[in-house]
XYZ file of N, CA and C in Angstrom:
831
model
N 1.928 31.675 17.176
C 0.521 31.862 16.840
C 0.147 30.914 15.703
N -1.008 30.414 15.770
C -1.413 29.472 14.749
C -1.867 30.204 13.509
N -1.751 29.525 12.373
C -2.152 30.132 11.113
C -3.642 30.464 11.131
N -4.401 29.644 11.831
C -5.841 29.860 11.892
C -6.179 31.127 12.663
N -5.383 31.461 13.659
C -5.698 32.580 14.535
C -5.041 33.886 14.104
N -3.813 33.818 13.644
C -3.010 35.021 13.465
C -2.812 35.410 12.008
N -2.840 36.719 11.754
C -2.672 37.226 10.396
C -1.276 36.914 9.863
N -1.200 36.628 8.568
C 0.063 36.274 7.935
C 1.051 37.432 7.943
N 0.554 38.681 7.964
C 1.472 39.819 7.892
C 2.341 39.940 9.147
N 1.994 39.226 10.207
C 2.802 39.264 11.418
C 4.053 38.398 11.308
N 4.148 37.623 10.233
C 5.355 36.838 9.961
C 5.804 37.142 8.535
N 6.467 38.285 8.331
C 6.894 38.671 6.980
C 7.869 37.660 6.381
N 8.034 37.737 5.079
C 8.953 36.850 4.383
C 10.371 37.039 4.932
N 11.068 35.926 5.112
C 12.420 35.976 5.655
C 12.497 35.591 7.113
N 11.328 35.471 7.762
C 11.285 35.079 9.165
C 10.447 33.814 9.305
N 10.677 33.070 10.371
C 9.936 31.827 10.572
C 9.838 31.493 12.051
N 8.858 30.673 12.375
C 8.717 30.215 13.746
C 9.872 29.283 14.100
N 10.409 29.362 15.339
C 11.427 28.403 15.762
C 10.881 26.986 15.652
N 11.748 26.039 15.380
C 11.324 24.648 15.252
C 10.727 24.148 16.562
N 10.013 23.045 16.488
C 9.381 22.477 17.678
C 10.412 22.135 18.745
N 11.580 21.624 18.314
C 12.603 21.220 19.291
C 13.409 22.408 19.799
N 13.216 23.589 19.195
C 13.981 24.765 19.630
C 13.720 25.109 21.089
N 12.535 24.746 21.568
C 12.188 25.064 22.948
C 13.111 24.353 23.934
N 13.795 23.301 23.488
C 14.734 22.609 24.360
C 15.861 23.534 24.800
N 16.169 24.514 23.948
C 17.222 25.471 24.309
C 16.829 26.297 25.528
N 15.516 26.389 25.775
C 15.057 27.142 26.933
C 15.408 26.450 28.244
N 15.878 25.208 28.151
C 16.298 24.491 29.351
C 17.456 25.169 30.066
N 18.196 26.008 29.344
C 19.322 26.714 29.970
C 18.849 27.731 30.998
N 17.528 27.962 31.069
C 16.991 28.905 32.046
C 17.351 28.473 33.470
N 17.515 27.158 33.684
C 17.886 26.660 35.016
C 19.283 27.149 35.384
N 20.200 27.054 34.432
C 21.562 27.545 34.665
C 21.570 29.047 34.887
N 20.770 29.759 34.095
C 20.717 31.214 34.205
C 20.140 31.649 35.549
N 19.141 30.902 36.024
C 18.565 31.202 37.334
C 19.600 30.955 38.427
N 20.390 29.900 38.250
C 21.457 29.617 39.217
C 22.494 30.719 39.236
N 22.844 31.213 38.048
C 23.821 32.305 37.975
C 23.287 33.551 38.689
N 21.985 33.801 38.508
C 21.412 34.968 39.172
C 21.447 34.793 40.687
N 21.111 33.598 41.172
C 21.099 33.354 42.615
C 22.477 33.594 43.219
N 23.509 33.091 42.545
C 24.877 33.278 43.033
C 25.246 34.758 43.008
N 24.900 35.427 41.909
C 25.210 36.847 41.776
C 24.483 37.675 42.824
N 23.201 37.369 43.047
C 22.404 38.128 44.011
C 22.940 37.934 45.428
N 23.349 36.708 45.737
C 23.893 36.415 47.068
C 25.174 37.216 47.294
N 26.031 37.240 46.277
C 27.269 37.999 46.394
C 27.028 39.492 46.506
N 26.038 39.985 45.757
C 25.729 41.421 45.790
C 25.181 41.838 47.147
N 24.336 40.971 47.737
C 23.790 41.295 49.060
C 24.897 41.387 50.093
N 25.835 40.434 50.018
C 26.942 40.450 50.966
C 27.796 41.692 50.798
N 28.102 42.036 49.551
C 28.922 43.222 49.290
C 28.209 44.481 49.740
N 26.900 44.521 49.542
C 26.128 45.708 49.928
C 26.103 45.873 51.441
N 25.982 44.750 52.180
C 25.984 44.836 53.640
C 27.322 45.364 54.164
N 28.390 45.024 53.454
C 29.717 45.440 53.902
C 30.073 46.863 53.462
N 29.234 47.447 52.599
C 29.508 48.792 52.089
C 28.783 49.834 52.933
N 29.513 50.806 53.508
C 28.847 51.859 54.305
C 27.831 52.613 53.452
N 26.785 53.105 54.094
C 25.726 53.809 53.364
C 26.274 54.966 52.532
N 27.237 55.686 53.087
C 27.778 56.838 52.381
C 28.575 56.476 51.145
N 28.992 55.196 51.050
C 29.816 54.775 49.915
C 29.004 54.077 48.835
N 27.707 53.908 49.080
C 26.874 53.221 48.093
C 26.546 54.150 46.929
N 26.282 53.568 45.734
C 26.005 54.403 44.557
C 24.765 55.268 44.779
N 24.848 56.556 44.464
C 23.667 57.421 44.605
C 22.670 57.131 43.489
N 21.415 57.470 43.727
C 20.435 57.370 42.652
C 20.787 58.408 41.593
N 20.849 57.994 40.346
C 21.323 58.915 39.328
C 20.592 58.718 38.010
N 20.771 59.689 37.166
C 20.267 59.570 35.809
C 18.754 59.618 35.704
N 18.266 59.293 34.516
C 16.835 59.305 34.259
C 16.187 58.043 34.824
N 14.911 58.112 35.214
C 14.224 56.930 35.727
C 14.135 55.840 34.668
N 14.058 54.588 35.126
C 14.023 53.430 34.232
C 12.749 52.637 34.494
N 11.935 52.473 33.471
C 10.679 51.722 33.576
C 10.868 50.339 32.968
N 10.517 49.294 33.724
C 10.666 47.911 33.273
C 9.309 47.357 32.839
N 9.249 46.839 31.605
C 7.980 46.348 31.048
C 8.096 44.847 30.756
N 7.240 44.022 31.358
C 7.329 42.565 31.187
C 6.834 42.081 29.831
N 7.142 40.830 29.532
C 6.762 40.227 28.266
C 5.383 39.592 28.286
N 5.043 38.943 27.195
C 3.753 38.280 27.033
C 3.553 37.212 28.112
N 2.367 37.181 28.699
C 1.962 36.260 29.763
C 2.604 36.561 31.112
N 3.537 37.523 31.157
C 4.264 37.811 32.390
C 3.761 39.093 33.042
N 4.154 39.287 34.302
C 3.808 40.489 35.040
C 5.053 41.168 35.565
N 4.869 42.240 36.339
C 6.001 43.003 36.858
C 6.987 42.141 37.638
N 6.475 41.126 38.340
C 7.352 40.300 39.176
C 8.412 39.573 38.362
N 8.150 39.327 37.072
C 9.126 38.617 36.243
C 10.413 39.413 36.072
N 10.313 40.744 36.182
C 11.493 41.602 36.059
C 11.960 42.121 37.416
N 11.427 41.525 38.486
C 11.845 41.904 39.836
C 13.340 41.712 40.067
N 13.901 40.560 39.678
C 15.345 40.370 39.864
C 16.174 41.423 39.142
N 15.799 41.750 37.913
C 16.525 42.778 37.170
C 16.380 44.136 37.843
N 15.191 44.441 38.324
C 14.966 45.714 39.001
C 15.864 45.845 40.224
N 15.949 44.774 41.036
C 16.788 44.825 42.233
C 18.252 45.007 41.874
N 18.705 44.281 40.845
C 20.106 44.385 40.441
C 20.433 45.791 39.947
N 19.550 46.377 39.155
C 19.793 47.723 38.639
C 19.756 48.761 39.758
N 18.870 48.557 40.720
C 18.797 49.493 41.840
C 20.082 49.457 42.664
N 20.642 48.260 42.833
C 21.896 48.140 43.577
C 23.028 48.890 42.881
N 22.884 49.082 41.570
C 23.902 49.808 40.815
C 23.632 51.307 40.774
N 22.538 51.721 41.364
C 22.247 53.146 41.434
C 21.156 53.641 40.507
N 20.576 52.747 39.707
C 19.487 53.176 38.822
C 18.180 53.271 39.605
N 17.338 54.180 39.193
C 16.020 54.348 39.810
C 15.009 53.636 38.919
N 14.489 52.506 39.367
C 13.602 51.694 38.528
C 12.143 51.823 38.960
N 11.271 51.588 37.994
C 9.828 51.649 38.223
C 9.141 50.461 37.564
N 8.065 50.014 38.184
C 7.241 48.949 37.611
C 6.284 49.524 36.577
N 5.837 48.657 35.672
C 4.880 49.090 34.644
C 3.434 48.962 35.115
N 3.227 48.383 36.301
C 1.883 48.130 36.840
C 1.123 47.152 35.943
N 1.799 46.072 35.570
C 1.199 45.027 34.736
C 1.179 43.728 35.538
N -0.017 43.210 35.794
C -0.131 41.937 36.516
C 0.136 40.761 35.591
N -0.407 40.845 34.374
C -0.193 39.802 33.369
C -0.395 40.433 32.000
N 0.621 40.353 31.156
C 0.574 40.983 29.841
C -0.157 40.049 28.868
N -1.489 40.062 28.948
C -2.297 39.132 28.150
C -3.445 39.819 27.414
N -3.522 41.143 27.511
C -4.645 41.836 26.918
C -4.348 42.435 25.558
N -5.233 43.299 25.105
C -5.086 43.994 23.830
C -3.800 44.812 23.842
N -2.998 44.696 22.794
C -1.720 45.404 22.753
C -1.901 46.917 22.640
N -2.945 47.360 21.956
C -3.186 48.797 21.864
C -3.567 49.363 23.231
N -4.369 48.622 23.977
C -4.733 49.054 25.332
C -3.505 49.058 26.236
N -2.647 48.037 26.073
C -1.424 47.958 26.879
C -0.506 49.129 26.573
N -0.426 49.522 25.290
C 0.408 50.658 24.899
C -0.123 51.951 25.511
N -1.446 52.100 25.526
C -2.053 53.295 26.116
C -1.785 53.345 27.618
N -1.865 52.188 28.278
C -1.589 52.112 29.711
C -0.130 52.463 29.987
N 0.774 51.966 29.129
C 2.194 52.253 29.283
C 2.461 53.753 29.125
N 1.809 54.361 28.151
C 1.981 55.799 27.921
C 1.508 56.602 29.135
N 0.396 56.174 29.713
C -0.125 56.851 30.898
C 0.840 56.716 32.073
N 1.415 55.530 32.210
C 2.387 55.295 33.288
C 3.628 56.177 33.094
N 4.081 56.306 31.849
C 5.230 57.141 31.539
C 4.961 58.603 31.879
N 3.763 59.064 31.564
C 3.404 60.453 31.865
C 3.489 60.712 33.365
N 3.023 59.750 34.147
C 3.059 59.903 35.600
C 4.481 59.956 36.137
N 5.336 59.060 35.643
C 6.722 59.029 36.112
C 7.471 60.280 35.673
N 7.273 60.676 34.424
C 7.953 61.866 33.904
C 7.558 63.112 34.698
N 6.292 63.211 35.043
C 5.829 64.358 35.818
C 6.410 64.327 37.230
N 6.468 63.137 37.805
C 6.979 63.003 39.171
C 8.464 63.300 39.257
N 9.218 62.816 38.275
C 10.668 62.946 38.322
C 11.175 64.181 37.593
N 10.324 64.792 36.779
C 10.739 65.986 36.063
C 11.736 65.709 34.959
N 11.660 64.515 34.362
C 12.572 64.167 33.267
C 11.938 63.084 32.409
N 12.520 62.870 31.242
C 12.069 61.771 30.412
C 12.472 60.440 31.047
N 11.914 59.354 30.526
C 12.093 58.024 31.118
C 12.778 57.098 30.125
N 13.595 56.202 30.638
C 14.179 55.140 29.807
C 13.402 53.861 30.062
N 13.163 53.093 29.007
C 12.349 51.878 29.132
C 13.195 50.655 28.818
N 13.070 49.641 29.660
C 13.658 48.328 29.408
C 12.498 47.358 29.246
N 12.359 46.755 28.064
C 11.235 45.871 27.799
C 11.667 44.483 27.390
N 11.023 43.477 27.962
C 11.303 42.083 27.631
C 10.260 41.573 26.645
N 10.692 41.037 25.516
C 9.813 40.415 24.537
C 8.710 41.389 24.093
N 7.441 41.060 24.347
C 6.343 41.946 23.969
C 6.488 43.315 24.624
N 7.033 43.332 25.834
C 7.239 44.601 26.530
C 8.141 45.540 25.751
N 9.147 44.978 25.061
C 10.031 45.797 24.250
C 9.342 46.340 23.020
N 8.438 45.544 22.441
C 7.674 46.004 21.285
C 6.765 47.166 21.676
N 6.124 47.062 22.830
C 5.276 48.145 23.313
C 6.108 49.398 23.557
N 7.298 49.199 24.136
C 8.189 50.319 24.432
C 8.592 51.050 23.155
N 8.899 50.297 22.113
C 9.327 50.918 20.864
C 8.200 51.740 20.248
N 6.996 51.209 20.282
C 5.865 51.941 19.725
C 5.590 53.237 20.460
N 5.630 53.195 21.784
C 5.382 54.399 22.578
C 6.516 55.403 22.388
N 7.750 54.897 22.265
C 8.905 55.789 22.081
C 8.789 56.565 20.774
N 8.319 55.891 19.713
C 8.166 56.564 18.426
C 7.065 57.623 18.483
N 6.028 57.329 19.258
C 4.884 58.240 19.337
C 5.111 59.387 20.321
N 5.864 59.105 21.422
C 6.040 60.106 22.477
C 7.517 60.287 22.852
N 8.330 60.779 21.932
C 9.742 61.020 22.266
C 9.912 62.086 23.344
N 8.846 62.841 23.603
C 8.902 63.827 24.683
C 8.889 63.158 26.049
N 8.463 61.886 26.093
C 8.424 61.140 27.349
C 9.558 60.135 27.477
N 10.051 59.634 26.339
C 11.010 58.520 26.345
C 12.393 58.979 25.887
N 13.387 58.779 26.757
C 14.755 59.190 26.437
C 15.521 58.097 25.704
N 15.087 56.849 25.845
C 15.768 55.734 25.200
C 15.120 54.425 25.599
N 15.401 53.358 24.836
C 14.834 52.048 25.159
C 15.884 50.962 25.016
N 15.697 49.912 25.803
C 16.495 48.696 25.704
C 15.507 47.540 25.573
N 15.582 46.792 24.496
C 14.683 45.655 24.309
C 15.453 44.355 24.486
N 14.767 43.322 24.964
C 15.388 42.018 25.195
C 14.523 40.938 24.538
N 15.023 40.344 23.472
C 14.267 39.293 22.793
C 12.927 39.763 22.285
N 12.865 40.982 21.759
C 11.602 41.567 21.281
C 11.525 41.461 19.761
N 10.626 40.627 19.218
C 10.566 40.390 17.766
C 9.780 41.464 17.017
N 10.286 42.691 17.043
C 9.586 43.809 16.403
C 9.324 43.581 14.917
N 10.268 42.902 14.257
C 10.167 42.762 12.805
C 9.216 41.655 12.379
N 8.899 40.731 13.293
C 8.016 39.611 12.952
C 7.399 39.027 14.227
N 6.370 39.686 14.772
C 5.749 39.202 16.020
C 5.194 37.792 15.923
N 4.832 37.352 14.710
C 4.254 36.015 14.562
C 5.286 34.909 14.464
N 6.566 35.275 14.408
C 7.626 34.267 14.266
C 8.037 33.749 15.632
N 7.146 33.006 16.256
C 7.468 32.442 17.564
C 6.986 30.997 17.680
N 7.445 30.342 18.735
C 7.257 28.906 18.920
C 5.787 28.523 19.012
N 5.492 27.315 18.589
C 4.116 26.825 18.570
C 3.496 26.812 19.966
N 4.305 26.637 21.013
C 3.763 26.646 22.375
C 3.170 28.008 22.721
N 3.816 29.062 22.252
C 3.284 30.401 22.470
C 2.041 30.618 21.615
N 2.057 30.034 20.418
C 0.903 30.134 19.524
C -0.342 29.549 20.180
N -0.172 28.440 20.868
C -1.317 27.812 21.534
C -1.834 28.677 22.674
N -0.919 29.372 23.359
C -1.334 30.258 24.443
C -2.178 31.408 23.897
N -1.742 31.970 22.761
C -2.497 33.053 22.132
C -3.868 32.552 21.693
N -3.892 31.379 21.091
C -5.143 30.803 20.618
C -6.117 30.602 21.780
N -5.594 30.165 22.927
C -6.441 29.961 24.104
C -7.015 31.291 24.597
N -6.184 32.336 24.633
C -6.665 33.646 25.067
C -7.792 34.156 24.167
N -7.610 33.978 22.862
C -8.634 34.413 21.905
C -9.932 33.656 22.142
N -9.829 32.360 22.375
C -11.039 31.556 22.613
C -11.741 31.964 23.903
N -10.953 32.224 24.948
C -11.539 32.649 26.217
C -12.214 34.001 26.078
N -11.602 34.899 25.316
C -12.217 36.199 25.071
C -13.530 36.037 24.328
N -13.523 35.140 23.338
C -14.722 34.878 22.541
C -15.830 34.288 23.414
N -15.405 33.561 24.476
C -16.388 32.932 25.367
C -16.925 33.900 26.415
N -16.396 35.129 26.433
C -16.943 36.121 27.351
C -15.992 36.637 28.409
N -14.740 36.134 28.452
C -13.771 36.608 29.434
C -13.065 37.841 28.872
N -13.540 39.022 29.220
C -13.005 40.263 28.694
C -11.645 40.588 29.314
N -10.935 41.457 28.662
C -9.623 41.844 29.166
C -8.505 40.990 28.609
N -8.866 40.004 27.777
C -7.862 39.141 27.156
C -7.738 39.501 25.672
N -6.713 38.993 25.025
C -6.522 39.247 23.604
C -7.725 38.764 22.806
N -8.230 39.647 21.960
C -9.337 39.277 21.086
C -8.781 38.906 19.715
N -9.636 38.356 18.877
C -9.204 37.959 17.538
C -8.674 39.151 16.751
N -9.270 40.331 16.971
C -8.819 41.526 16.264
C -7.393 41.904 16.653
N -6.983 41.508 17.855
C -5.637 41.831 18.348
C -4.552 41.029 17.634
N -4.939 39.917 17.000
C -3.936 39.066 16.357
C -4.186 38.866 14.865
N -5.327 39.347 14.383
C -5.608 39.110 12.967
C -6.356 40.251 12.288
N -6.671 41.322 13.025
C -7.469 42.394 12.442
C -6.781 43.748 12.472
N -7.602 44.792 12.532
C -7.092 46.162 12.510
C -6.181 46.435 13.704
N -6.557 45.928 14.864
C -5.749 46.130 16.077
C -4.347 45.551 15.888
N -4.273 44.339 15.322
C -2.978 43.698 15.086
C -2.133 44.510 14.117
N -2.771 45.006 13.045
C -2.032 45.788 12.052
C -1.512 47.085 12.658
N -2.354 47.753 13.434
C -1.934 49.025 14.037
C -0.811 48.817 15.048
N -0.904 47.753 15.837
C 0.149 47.454 16.812
C 1.467 47.151 16.113
N 1.391 46.383 15.028
C 2.576 46.033 14.251
C 3.209 47.283 13.653
N 2.383 48.171 13.108
C 2.883 49.414 12.529
C 3.545 50.294 13.586
N 2.950 50.344 14.775
C 3.524 51.153 15.858
C 4.896 50.629 16.266
N 5.048 49.307 16.289
C 6.317 48.706 16.711
C 7.426 48.898 15.683
N 7.053 49.375 14.475
C 8.059 49.605 13.434
C 8.118 51.072 13.007
N 7.424 51.936 13.721
C 7.375 53.355 13.357
C 8.755 53.998 13.467
N 8.963 55.057 12.693
C 10.255 55.744 12.689
C 10.528 56.397 14.037
N 11.775 56.280 14.475
C 12.214 56.907 15.716
C 12.968 58.190 15.396
N 13.038 59.118 16.341
C 13.785 60.358 16.100
C 15.251 60.058 15.768
N 15.846 60.869 14.966
C 17.248 60.676 14.596
C 18.140 60.720 15.841
N 19.032 59.732 15.954
C 19.935 59.679 17.093
C 19.324 59.114 18.356
N 18.107 58.583 18.266
C 17.436 58.039 19.450
C 18.234 56.872 20.019
N 18.364 56.818 21.339
C 19.160 55.789 22.020
C 18.354 54.487 22.125
N 18.726 53.510 21.335
C 17.964 52.262 21.233
C 18.940 51.087 21.168
N 18.867 50.209 22.161
C 19.688 49.000 22.197
C 18.785 47.780 22.116
N 19.073 46.879 21.193
C 18.286 45.645 21.039
C 19.157 44.449 21.428
N 18.811 43.812 22.525
C 19.534 42.636 23.001
C 18.854 41.392 22.440
N 19.644 40.477 21.867
C 19.080 39.269 21.270
C 19.993 38.082 21.546
N 19.453 36.896 21.347
C 20.219 35.668 21.548
C 19.897 34.663 20.455
N 20.938 34.119 19.844
C 20.725 33.084 18.832
C 20.235 31.785 19.468
N 20.315 31.693 20.778
C 19.827 30.518 21.506
C 18.354 30.660 21.883
N 17.741 31.745 21.485
C 16.325 31.992 21.802
C 15.475 30.876 21.216
N 14.757 30.172 22.080
C 13.924 29.067 21.621
C 12.463 29.429 21.459
N 12.115 30.692 21.689
C 10.720 31.128 21.646
C 10.417 31.986 20.426
N 11.314 32.895 20.070
C 11.093 33.756 18.905
C 12.281 33.648 17.952
N 12.047 34.026 16.704
C 13.115 34.076 15.706
C 14.039 35.237 16.076
N 15.282 34.924 16.458
C 16.189 35.964 16.940
C 16.422 37.052 15.892
N 16.308 36.709 14.630
C 16.525 37.700 13.566
C 15.491 38.819 13.627
N 14.300 38.488 14.130
C 13.237 39.488 14.227
C 13.483 40.479 15.360
N 14.468 40.185 16.216
C 14.770 41.045 17.363
C 15.844 42.079 17.054
N 16.462 41.972 15.865
C 17.557 42.873 15.498
C 16.994 44.007 14.648
N 16.530 45.032 15.304
C 15.927 46.174 14.628
C 17.014 47.003 13.948
N 16.829 47.378 12.686
C 17.833 48.188 11.986
C 18.096 49.534 12.660
N 17.120 50.028 13.418
C 17.279 51.321 14.074
C 18.036 51.223 15.395
N 18.351 49.990 15.825
C 18.944 49.784 17.146
C 20.434 49.463 17.083
N 21.064 49.580 18.227
C 22.427 49.109 18.427
C 22.302 47.660 18.920
N 22.646 46.656 18.092
C 22.435 45.262 18.493
C 23.486 44.785 19.492
N 23.039 44.014 20.475
C 23.931 43.417 21.467
C 23.549 41.946 21.595
N 24.477 41.062 21.255
C 24.191 39.630 21.321
C 24.627 39.056 22.662
N 23.773 38.193 23.228
C 24.075 37.481 24.469
C 23.803 35.997 24.251
N 24.285 35.163 25.149
C 23.972 33.728 25.118
C 23.010 33.447 26.266
N 21.729 33.435 25.931
C 20.709 33.278 26.960
C 19.461 32.683 26.338
N 18.648 32.063 27.167
C 17.325 31.632 26.706
C 16.422 32.848 26.638
N 15.278 32.686 26.013
C 14.325 33.803 25.917
C 13.795 34.165 27.302
N 13.338 33.183 28.032
C 12.790 33.420 29.372
C 13.869 33.950 30.306
N 15.078 33.387 30.193
C 16.169 33.759 31.091
C 16.654 35.186 30.944
N 16.308 35.849 29.834
C 16.749 37.237 29.664
C 16.231 38.139 30.776
N 15.176 37.740 31.440
C 14.597 38.569 32.492
C 15.460 38.616 33.747
N 16.364 37.625 33.918
C 17.150 37.607 35.152
C 18.595 37.125 34.993
N 18.993 36.714 33.817
C 20.364 36.265 33.600
C 21.325 37.418 33.892
N 22.312 37.230 34.791
C 23.266 38.302 35.113
C 23.995 38.849 33.891
N 24.227 37.998 32.883
C 24.893 38.460 31.664
C 24.030 39.496 30.947
N 22.732 39.226 30.896
C 21.807 40.158 30.248
C 21.648 41.423 31.085
N 21.577 41.255 32.395
C 21.460 42.424 33.273
C 22.668 43.339 33.095
N 23.850 42.746 32.946
C 25.055 43.545 32.709
C 24.958 44.296 31.383
N 24.395 43.631 30.369
C 24.229 44.275 29.062
C 23.239 45.428 29.158
N 22.166 45.233 29.915
C 21.177 46.298 30.111
C 21.813 47.475 30.846
N 22.554 47.168 31.909
C 23.221 48.212 32.678
C 24.183 49.012 31.806
N 24.942 48.301 30.970
C 25.894 48.977 30.082
C 25.171 49.870 29.084
N 23.995 49.413 28.612
C 23.218 50.211 27.657
C 22.665 51.470 28.308
N 22.403 51.398 29.608
C 21.857 52.549 30.325
C 22.939 53.512 30.788
N 24.146 53.029 30.957
C 25.208 53.850 31.554
C 25.615 55.068 30.739
N 25.678 55.017 29.408
C 26.002 56.251 28.672
C 25.032 57.375 29.001
N 23.773 56.994 29.228
C 22.772 58.001 29.580
C 23.044 58.541 30.981
N 23.474 57.646 31.886
C 23.762 58.067 33.256
C 24.924 59.045 33.267
N 25.955 58.763 32.449
C 27.138 59.617 32.414
C 26.800 61.020 31.941
N 25.774 61.123 31.100
C 25.410 62.429 30.548
C 24.353 63.137 31.376
N 23.916 62.494 32.452
C 22.842 63.062 33.260
C 23.388 63.660 34.548
N 22.574 64.459 35.175
C 22.935 65.025 36.462
C 22.624 64.010 37.549
N 23.567 63.795 38.459
C 23.360 62.854 39.547
C 22.291 63.382 40.469
N 21.321 62.509 40.790
C 20.232 62.906 41.671
C 20.496 62.395 43.071
N 19.932 63.066 44.081
C 20.001 62.598 45.448
C 18.786 61.731 45.712
N 18.990 60.545 46.253
C 17.881 59.647 46.540
C 17.097 60.195 47.729
N 15.850 60.517 47.497
C 15.004 61.051 48.563
C 14.247 59.955 49.292
N 14.520 58.713 48.968
C 13.924 57.608 49.676
C 12.554 57.228 49.199
N 12.125 57.719 48.009
C 10.796 57.389 47.520
C 10.748 55.930 47.088
N 9.601 55.322 47.241
C 9.382 53.950 46.816
C 8.674 53.969 45.485
N 9.248 53.276 44.464
C 8.610 53.265 43.136
C 7.366 52.427 43.172
C-alpha cells in the first residue's frame, strides 16, 4: 500500500515492505505449480485404484477455505480437492474476488460460518490464505462458538501494510475506482480510516485460551513481510514457498492437513452422505 493511500498504523515499527526485487522470489510459483500437478496426477491414479470401501471416510469438523486479497474461491480449489481426497469435508467461502471492504467481508464470512455450522451441527475450522487468514482470525476471536480452529497461510496479521509495492498499487487502484463510483471495492476508509483501524484491531483480538491456531509462513515470501505472519498466539510452521504458491504447493497442503489432523483425531468420524459443498 502506498503511503499516500494507507494509514501508517498498518505498518507498525519493526516491520517493513518487502524490497522491490523480493517479488522475484515469487518466480518459484512455477515450480510449486509443477509439484502440485505431479502430486494431483499421482493422487488421481491412486484414488482410481482404491476401492470405494477403502477410501477415507468424511470425518471431523467441516473446513472452510477463505481466499486472499484479489483472489476468489477458485484459487483454493486445488487445496480443497487435495484435502477432500484425504477425507476432510471442505467448503467454499462464496467469494468471487476478495477486493471489497474488509469489515463487510468479515460479516459475510461470519454469515457463511453460521450456515455451515447449522447444517453440519458442529463448529467449523477455517483455512485462510493471506487476507483470508486475517479475516478468519478476526471472526474466530469474535465467534468462538462457530470456529473450532484456524490455519493461516502467509497472513500478515501483525502488519497488514507491510507488503510489496505491486500490491500497494493494486490497493490504490481499487480505492480510486471506488472513488470514481464503482461500489463494492475497497474505499479509502478501508485502508486509512475507521474501517481500517477496526479491521486491524479485529485481526489482533484476543483468542480463547487454548484455541487451536496454526500460522504457516515462509521466509521466501516476496509479497508480505514474513515476520508479520508469525502471530504470538499461534503455533508457527515454516515452509519454503512463495506467497502465491501457498494456495496449492503440496508442501503447504501437507502442513495444512497436519494442522487439521489433531482435530480430526479428537472428533467423531462422520459418514459421508454425498452432499455437495
